[in-house]
Structure formats: C-alpha cells, structure tokens
C-alpha cells in the first residue's frame, strides 16, 4: 500500500512569491495534518483537516492556508513568502484503526527554499 | 500550554553500547506520548507510543520507553545500538483525538551519532 505522498519534493522560490504544496493521504485515511520543520528544530503544527473541515490551526500567520478535497488529498498554500518560510513541510495522515487510533503517518516532506 | 523538552541536542555512542534519550513534557491532562525517528532528508517514522496501561512500552527496531508520571518524563532506550540507528529522534506529546488524529507538540530533537 502506498504511504503518504507529497509533491513537490524540493522547490526554490523567491521572497514575495506564492507556493502550493500537495499531499495525498494513505488510502482510507480521512485526516490530513501539516507541520513545518525548520532546519535544526522539531516539527511545528500548522493545520489539521478532517472530513474536509479545518479542525485545528497552529500559531502561523494568515499567509498560510490549506484545504482538503473530497478525495481527502490536501494542499497547503503560503503567500508572500519570507526567508523564514524556508523549511521542510511535512504532511501526515491519520485513520480510524482500532489498533492505532489517531496515529500519524508522515510523508517525506516538501523542502522549500526561499531566496 | 503543552511543551516538550529534549535536553540533549547531540549524543555520540559507540556501536553496541546502550543508548538513552531524555524527554520531559508539560501537559495539562493525561498525555499521549510518542517517539519518532527521522533519517537525513526523510520524514518521521513512529518508533513507539504510550496511551495508557503498562508504563514500559516496546517499539520497533528494539527501542523501548518508560513513562514516569511523577517525573513528567518519557525516556527512550535501546540496549545495544547499531550503526543504522544514527538519526534524529523526536519526542512528542498530544491529545488523543481518535478520528481526526493527534495534534502533536514536538521537542527540539536529539541527534544520535554512532561511532564504529
């Protein structure tokens, strides 16, 4: 079975541009979460979506937005990019397994570099 | 507010030696605790988790962790490390939201280097 897939894997943008990152969850999972991992730090929670509704938002500015589609895939958008937005963006999906309720399965991330 | 502290930024250990990584948390309710491992340029892989019950939990790759409520700790251990254990390790805490999934607060990570 395919795991969580993210695209693109790497991208370079300049300050002020906009970026869209994409995530496909594990088949059957209805929840997608996004995390930002700045180099040398632990991941920070950005958004969580469940059944296409936003269920949580971390301490990030309004330049960050996301949505979840009917097939449960998700996009993370970041507008007006700043140098500090350079990071690895991780997507995680979660299902309703009785054995592992709420467990997050992470993709390999999208590495964003802002110049 | 919840928080996770991993006091050791780097640990160097010889292959075959034991390993212990420290994790302290601050959380207002019963915590759900996790340890993840991240190899360079990769995503996060779950090593083990604690939800309730036995405070000593076993995980994958020979890792175990012990939950100590009185010390607000959830330390990770491995009796004998292999060169392939060189990676960054993250402790995380979060609420249990079964359907929607956990919203995790991560520590800053501990980078483990393994000497031959």
mmCIF file of C-alpha atoms in Angstrom:
data_model
loop_
_atom_site.group_PDB
_atom_site.id
_atom_site.type_symbol
_atom_site.label_atom_id
_atom_site.label_comp_id
_atom_site.label_asym_id
_atom_site.label_seq_id
_atom_site.Cartn_x
_atom_site.Cartn_y
_atom_site.Cartn_z
ATOM 1 C CA UNK A 1 0.000 0.000 0.000
ATOM 2 C CA UNK A 2 1.202 3.491 -0.802
ATOM 3 C CA UNK A 3 2.116 5.702 2.105
ATOM 4 C CA UNK A 4 1.595 9.432 2.374
ATOM 5 C CA UNK A 5 2.848 11.103 -0.795
ATOM 6 C CA UNK A 6 3.887 14.711 -1.083
ATOM 7 C CA UNK A 7 4.808 16.898 -4.029
ATOM 8 C CA UNK A 8 6.990 18.547 -4.997
ATOM 9 C CA UNK A 9 9.888 17.083 -3.038
ATOM 10 C CA UNK A 10 12.066 20.155 -3.476
ATOM 11 C CA UNK A 11 11.381 23.656 -4.676
ATOM 12 C CA UNK A 12 13.019 27.054 -4.693
ATOM 13 C CA UNK A 13 11.080 30.308 -4.567
ATOM 14 C CA UNK A 14 11.949 33.954 -4.119
ATOM 15 C CA UNK A 15 10.644 36.319 -1.478
ATOM 16 C CA UNK A 16 7.118 37.532 -2.138
ATOM 17 C CA UNK A 17 6.130 34.565 -4.286
ATOM 18 C CA UNK A 18 3.416 32.059 -3.508
ATOM 19 C CA UNK A 19 3.753 28.286 -3.169
ATOM 20 C CA UNK A 20 1.352 25.352 -3.173
ATOM 21 C CA UNK A 21 2.310 22.021 -1.644
ATOM 22 C CA UNK A 22 0.302 18.872 -2.182
ATOM 23 C CA UNK A 23 -0.366 15.787 -0.109
ATOM 24 C CA UNK A 24 -2.153 12.506 -0.733
ATOM 25 C CA UNK A 25 -3.028 10.561 2.406
ATOM 26 C CA UNK A 26 -2.920 6.839 2.893
ATOM 27 C CA UNK A 27 -5.938 5.212 1.263
ATOM 28 C CA UNK A 28 -8.837 5.203 3.697
ATOM 29 C CA UNK A 29 -7.454 7.977 5.885
ATOM 30 C CA UNK A 30 -9.734 10.985 6.236
ATOM 31 C CA UNK A 31 -7.477 13.273 8.259
ATOM 32 C CA UNK A 32 -4.527 15.281 6.992
ATOM 33 C CA UNK A 33 -2.226 17.446 9.070
ATOM 34 C CA UNK A 34 0.571 19.804 8.059
ATOM 35 C CA UNK A 35 3.743 20.508 10.002
ATOM 36 C CA UNK A 36 6.632 22.898 9.378
ATOM 37 C CA UNK A 37 10.136 21.770 10.305
ATOM 38 C CA UNK A 38 12.784 24.464 10.231
ATOM 39 C CA UNK A 39 16.333 23.149 9.990
ATOM 40 C CA UNK A 40 17.606 22.022 13.372
ATOM 41 C CA UNK A 41 14.204 22.145 15.074
ATOM 42 C CA UNK A 42 11.308 19.848 15.719
ATOM 43 C CA UNK A 43 8.187 19.960 13.548
ATOM 44 C CA UNK A 44 5.549 22.582 14.366
ATOM 45 C CA UNK A 45 1.843 22.038 13.814
ATOM 46 C CA UNK A 46 0.277 24.223 11.127
ATOM 47 C CA UNK A 47 -3.137 22.774 10.214
ATOM 48 C CA UNK A 48 -5.335 19.749 10.656
ATOM 49 C CA UNK A 49 -8.205 18.782 8.384
ATOM 50 C CA UNK A 50 -10.728 16.028 8.974
ATOM 51 C CA UNK A 51 -13.542 15.183 6.629
ATOM 52 C CA UNK A 52 -12.721 18.336 4.647
ATOM 53 C CA UNK A 53 -13.187 20.631 7.626
ATOM 54 C CA UNK A 54 -10.452 22.523 9.439
ATOM 55 C CA UNK A 55 -10.111 21.027 12.904
ATOM 56 C CA UNK A 56 -7.111 22.909 14.164
ATOM 57 C CA UNK A 57 -4.659 25.642 13.356
ATOM 58 C CA UNK A 58 -1.273 26.331 14.850
ATOM 59 C CA UNK A 59 0.347 29.683 15.538
ATOM 60 C CA UNK A 60 1.026 30.667 11.937
ATOM 61 C CA UNK A 61 0.118 33.886 10.101
ATOM 62 C CA UNK A 62 -2.787 34.190 7.689
ATOM 63 C CA UNK A 63 -0.336 33.855 4.810
ATOM 64 C CA UNK A 64 -0.643 30.136 5.451
ATOM 65 C CA UNK A 65 -3.827 28.440 4.267
ATOM 66 C CA UNK A 66 -4.892 24.922 3.431
ATOM 67 C CA UNK A 67 -7.799 22.912 2.169
ATOM 68 C CA UNK A 68 -8.864 19.298 1.849
ATOM 69 C CA UNK A 69 -10.558 17.897 -1.203
ATOM 70 C CA UNK A 70 -13.392 15.331 -1.496
ATOM 71 C CA UNK A 71 -10.805 12.581 -2.119
ATOM 72 C CA UNK A 72 -9.110 13.647 1.174
ATOM 73 C CA UNK A 73 -5.976 14.952 -0.511
ATOM 74 C CA UNK A 74 -4.818 18.334 0.696
ATOM 75 C CA UNK A 75 -2.995 21.456 -0.370
ATOM 76 C CA UNK A 76 -1.004 23.878 1.739
ATOM 77 C CA UNK A 77 -0.630 27.391 0.350
ATOM 78 C CA UNK A 78 1.804 30.004 1.538
ATOM 79 C CA UNK A 79 1.564 33.551 0.176
ATOM 80 C CA UNK A 80 4.073 36.400 0.243
ATOM 81 C CA UNK A 81 6.958 34.100 1.048
ATOM 82 C CA UNK A 82 9.574 35.202 3.544
ATOM 83 C CA UNK A 83 13.087 33.883 4.022
ATOM 84 C CA UNK A 84 11.922 32.376 7.311
ATOM 85 C CA UNK A 85 9.435 30.165 5.485
ATOM 86 C CA UNK A 86 12.335 28.026 4.274
ATOM 87 C CA UNK A 87 11.687 24.645 5.844
ATOM 88 C CA UNK A 88 10.673 21.045 5.341
ATOM 89 C CA UNK A 89 6.882 20.857 5.162
ATOM 90 C CA UNK A 90 5.547 17.554 6.384
ATOM 91 C CA UNK A 91 2.139 16.116 5.727
ATOM 92 C CA UNK A 92 0.672 13.403 7.927
ATOM 93 C CA UNK A 93 -2.485 11.364 7.582
ATOM 94 C CA UNK A 94 -4.480 9.529 10.194
ATOM 95 C CA UNK A 95 -7.170 6.890 10.069
ATOM 96 C CA UNK A 96 -9.508 5.160 12.461
ATOM 97 C CA UNK A 97 -7.546 1.994 13.103
ATOM 98 C CA UNK A 98 -8.597 0.438 16.376
ATOM 99 C CA UNK A 99 -5.038 -0.767 16.862
ATOM 100 C CA UNK A 100 -3.533 2.668 16.409
ATOM 101 C CA UNK A 101 -6.253 5.285 16.855
ATOM 102 C CA UNK A 102 -5.145 8.734 15.869
ATOM 103 C CA UNK A 103 -1.643 7.656 14.883
ATOM 104 C CA UNK A 104 0.006 9.981 12.391
ATOM 105 C CA UNK A 105 1.757 8.620 9.319
ATOM 106 C CA UNK A 106 4.161 11.134 7.828
ATOM 107 C CA UNK A 107 5.229 11.705 4.257
ATOM 108 C CA UNK A 108 8.821 12.502 3.357
ATOM 109 C CA UNK A 109 8.111 16.183 3.061
ATOM 110 C CA UNK A 110 8.494 19.062 0.642
ATOM 111 C CA UNK A 111 11.705 21.018 1.083
ATOM 112 C CA UNK A 112 11.055 24.708 0.404
ATOM 113 C CA UNK A 113 13.914 27.140 -0.014
ATOM 114 C CA UNK A 114 13.113 30.841 -0.191
ATOM 115 C CA UNK A 115 15.822 33.080 -1.643
ATOM 116 C CA UNK B 1 0.444 25.304 27.224
ATOM 117 C CA UNK B 2 1.971 21.980 26.412
ATOM 118 C CA UNK B 3 5.688 21.669 25.765
ATOM 119 C CA UNK B 4 8.344 19.025 25.254
ATOM 120 C CA UNK B 5 11.989 19.329 26.217
ATOM 121 C CA UNK B 6 14.775 17.134 24.942
ATOM 122 C CA UNK B 7 17.780 18.273 26.980
ATOM 123 C CA UNK B 8 20.426 16.606 24.821
ATOM 124 C CA UNK B 9 20.945 18.140 21.388
ATOM 125 C CA UNK B 10 23.633 15.645 20.364
ATOM 126 C CA UNK B 11 24.617 12.255 21.714
ATOM 127 C CA UNK B 12 27.536 10.160 20.472
ATOM 128 C CA UNK B 13 27.515 6.481 21.305
ATOM 129 C CA UNK B 14 29.705 3.553 20.283
ATOM 130 C CA UNK B 15 28.174 0.766 18.269
ATOM 131 C CA UNK B 16 26.985 -1.955 20.626
ATOM 132 C CA UNK B 17 26.681 0.388 23.588
ATOM 133 C CA UNK B 18 23.403 1.290 25.239
ATOM 134 C CA UNK B 19 21.501 4.453 24.441
ATOM 135 C CA UNK B 20 19.126 6.576 26.476
ATOM 136 C CA UNK B 21 17.439 9.718 25.172
ATOM 137 C CA UNK B 22 15.701 12.021 27.610
ATOM 138 C CA UNK B 23 12.306 13.627 27.168
ATOM 139 C CA UNK B 24 10.414 15.821 29.626
ATOM 140 C CA UNK B 25 6.961 17.174 28.940
ATOM 141 C CA UNK B 26 4.495 19.662 30.296
ATOM 142 C CA UNK B 27 0.864 18.847 29.656
ATOM 143 C CA UNK B 28 -2.356 19.744 31.430
ATOM 144 C CA UNK B 29 -4.110 16.410 31.086
ATOM 145 C CA UNK B 30 -3.231 12.780 30.621
ATOM 146 C CA UNK B 31 -0.615 12.890 27.902
ATOM 147 C CA UNK B 32 -0.295 10.726 24.875
ATOM 148 C CA UNK B 33 3.398 10.366 24.183
ATOM 149 C CA UNK B 34 5.343 9.401 21.110
ATOM 150 C CA UNK B 35 8.883 8.897 19.899
ATOM 151 C CA UNK B 36 9.686 9.420 16.221
ATOM 152 C CA UNK B 37 12.910 8.889 14.286
ATOM 153 C CA UNK B 38 13.998 10.910 11.277
ATOM 154 C CA UNK B 39 16.833 9.903 8.979
ATOM 155 C CA UNK B 40 18.516 12.678 6.970
ATOM 156 C CA UNK B 41 16.197 14.168 4.373
ATOM 157 C CA UNK B 42 13.370 11.852 5.347
ATOM 158 C CA UNK B 43 10.003 12.109 7.027
ATOM 159 C CA UNK B 44 9.204 10.888 10.504
ATOM 160 C CA UNK B 45 8.784 7.244 11.445
ATOM 161 C CA UNK B 46 6.946 6.268 14.617
ATOM 162 C CA UNK B 47 9.109 4.213 16.995
ATOM 163 C CA UNK B 48 6.603 3.766 19.805
ATOM 164 C CA UNK B 49 3.725 5.376 21.621
ATOM 165 C CA UNK B 50 2.173 5.461 25.063
ATOM 166 C CA UNK B 51 -1.540 5.871 25.513
ATOM 167 C CA UNK B 52 -2.282 4.145 28.808
ATOM 168 C CA UNK B 53 -1.589 0.987 30.783
ATOM 169 C CA UNK B 54 1.867 -0.501 31.193
ATOM 170 C CA UNK B 55 4.342 2.325 31.599
ATOM 171 C CA UNK B 56 7.099 0.429 29.795
ATOM 172 C CA UNK B 57 6.320 0.311 26.088
ATOM 173 C CA UNK B 58 8.089 -1.611 23.393
ATOM 174 C CA UNK B 59 8.597 -0.254 19.922
ATOM 175 C CA UNK B 60 10.157 -1.109 16.634
ATOM 176 C CA UNK B 61 13.888 -1.601 15.988
ATOM 177 C CA UNK B 62 14.496 -2.791 19.559
ATOM 178 C CA UNK B 63 13.575 0.511 21.220
ATOM 179 C CA UNK B 64 11.612 0.868 24.445
ATOM 180 C CA UNK B 65 10.448 3.830 26.507
ATOM 181 C CA UNK B 66 9.276 4.283 30.064
ATOM 182 C CA UNK B 67 6.572 6.714 31.128
ATOM 183 C CA UNK B 68 7.142 8.227 34.576
ATOM 184 C CA UNK B 69 4.246 10.464 35.557
ATOM 185 C CA UNK B 70 5.940 11.714 38.736
ATOM 186 C CA UNK B 71 8.905 12.963 36.727
ATOM 187 C CA UNK B 72 6.937 14.031 33.632
ATOM 188 C CA UNK B 73 9.370 12.004 31.591
ATOM 189 C CA UNK B 74 9.235 9.572 28.706
ATOM 190 C CA UNK B 75 12.816 8.430 28.092
ATOM 191 C CA UNK B 76 13.770 6.268 25.124
ATOM 192 C CA UNK B 77 16.249 3.398 25.471
ATOM 193 C CA UNK B 78 17.981 0.797 23.396
ATOM 194 C CA UNK B 79 20.276 -1.818 24.940
ATOM 195 C CA UNK B 80 22.684 -2.105 22.012
ATOM 196 C CA UNK B 81 22.840 0.428 19.184
ATOM 197 C CA UNK B 82 23.589 -0.359 15.573
ATOM 198 C CA UNK B 83 25.225 1.976 13.069
ATOM 199 C CA UNK B 84 21.842 2.286 11.349
ATOM 200 C CA UNK B 85 20.420 3.946 14.489
ATOM 201 C CA UNK B 86 22.267 7.147 13.640
ATOM 202 C CA UNK B 87 19.454 9.634 13.095
ATOM 203 C CA UNK B 88 17.489 12.387 14.801
ATOM 204 C CA UNK B 89 14.970 11.408 17.435
ATOM 205 C CA UNK B 90 11.916 13.425 18.402
ATOM 206 C CA UNK B 91 9.691 13.121 21.428
ATOM 207 C CA UNK B 92 6.137 14.408 21.035
ATOM 208 C CA UNK B 93 3.027 14.872 23.165
ATOM 209 C CA UNK B 94 -0.570 15.371 22.162
ATOM 210 C CA UNK B 95 -4.210 14.810 22.946
ATOM 211 C CA UNK B 96 -5.970 11.694 21.801
ATOM 212 C CA UNK B 97 -8.386 12.609 19.073
ATOM 213 C CA UNK B 98 -9.138 9.223 17.647
ATOM 214 C CA UNK B 99 -10.786 10.030 14.406
ATOM 215 C CA UNK B 100 -9.126 13.281 13.480
ATOM 216 C CA UNK B 101 -5.696 12.244 14.594
ATOM 217 C CA UNK B 102 -3.255 13.633 17.066
ATOM 218 C CA UNK B 103 -2.090 17.239 17.056
ATOM 219 C CA UNK B 104 1.427 16.861 18.256
ATOM 220 C CA UNK B 105 3.840 19.145 20.056
ATOM 221 C CA UNK B 106 7.395 18.063 19.320
ATOM 222 C CA UNK B 107 10.610 18.520 21.209
ATOM 223 C CA UNK B 108 13.643 20.017 19.535
ATOM 224 C CA UNK B 109 15.157 16.630 18.798
ATOM 225 C CA UNK B 110 18.306 14.725 19.734
ATOM 226 C CA UNK B 111 20.806 13.850 17.046
ATOM 227 C CA UNK B 112 22.459 10.491 17.626
ATOM 228 C CA UNK B 113 25.866 9.739 16.155
ATOM 229 C CA UNK B 114 27.152 6.156 16.261
ATOM 230 C CA UNK B 115 30.911 5.516 16.411
ATOM 231 C CA UNK B 116 32.231 2.260 14.946
#
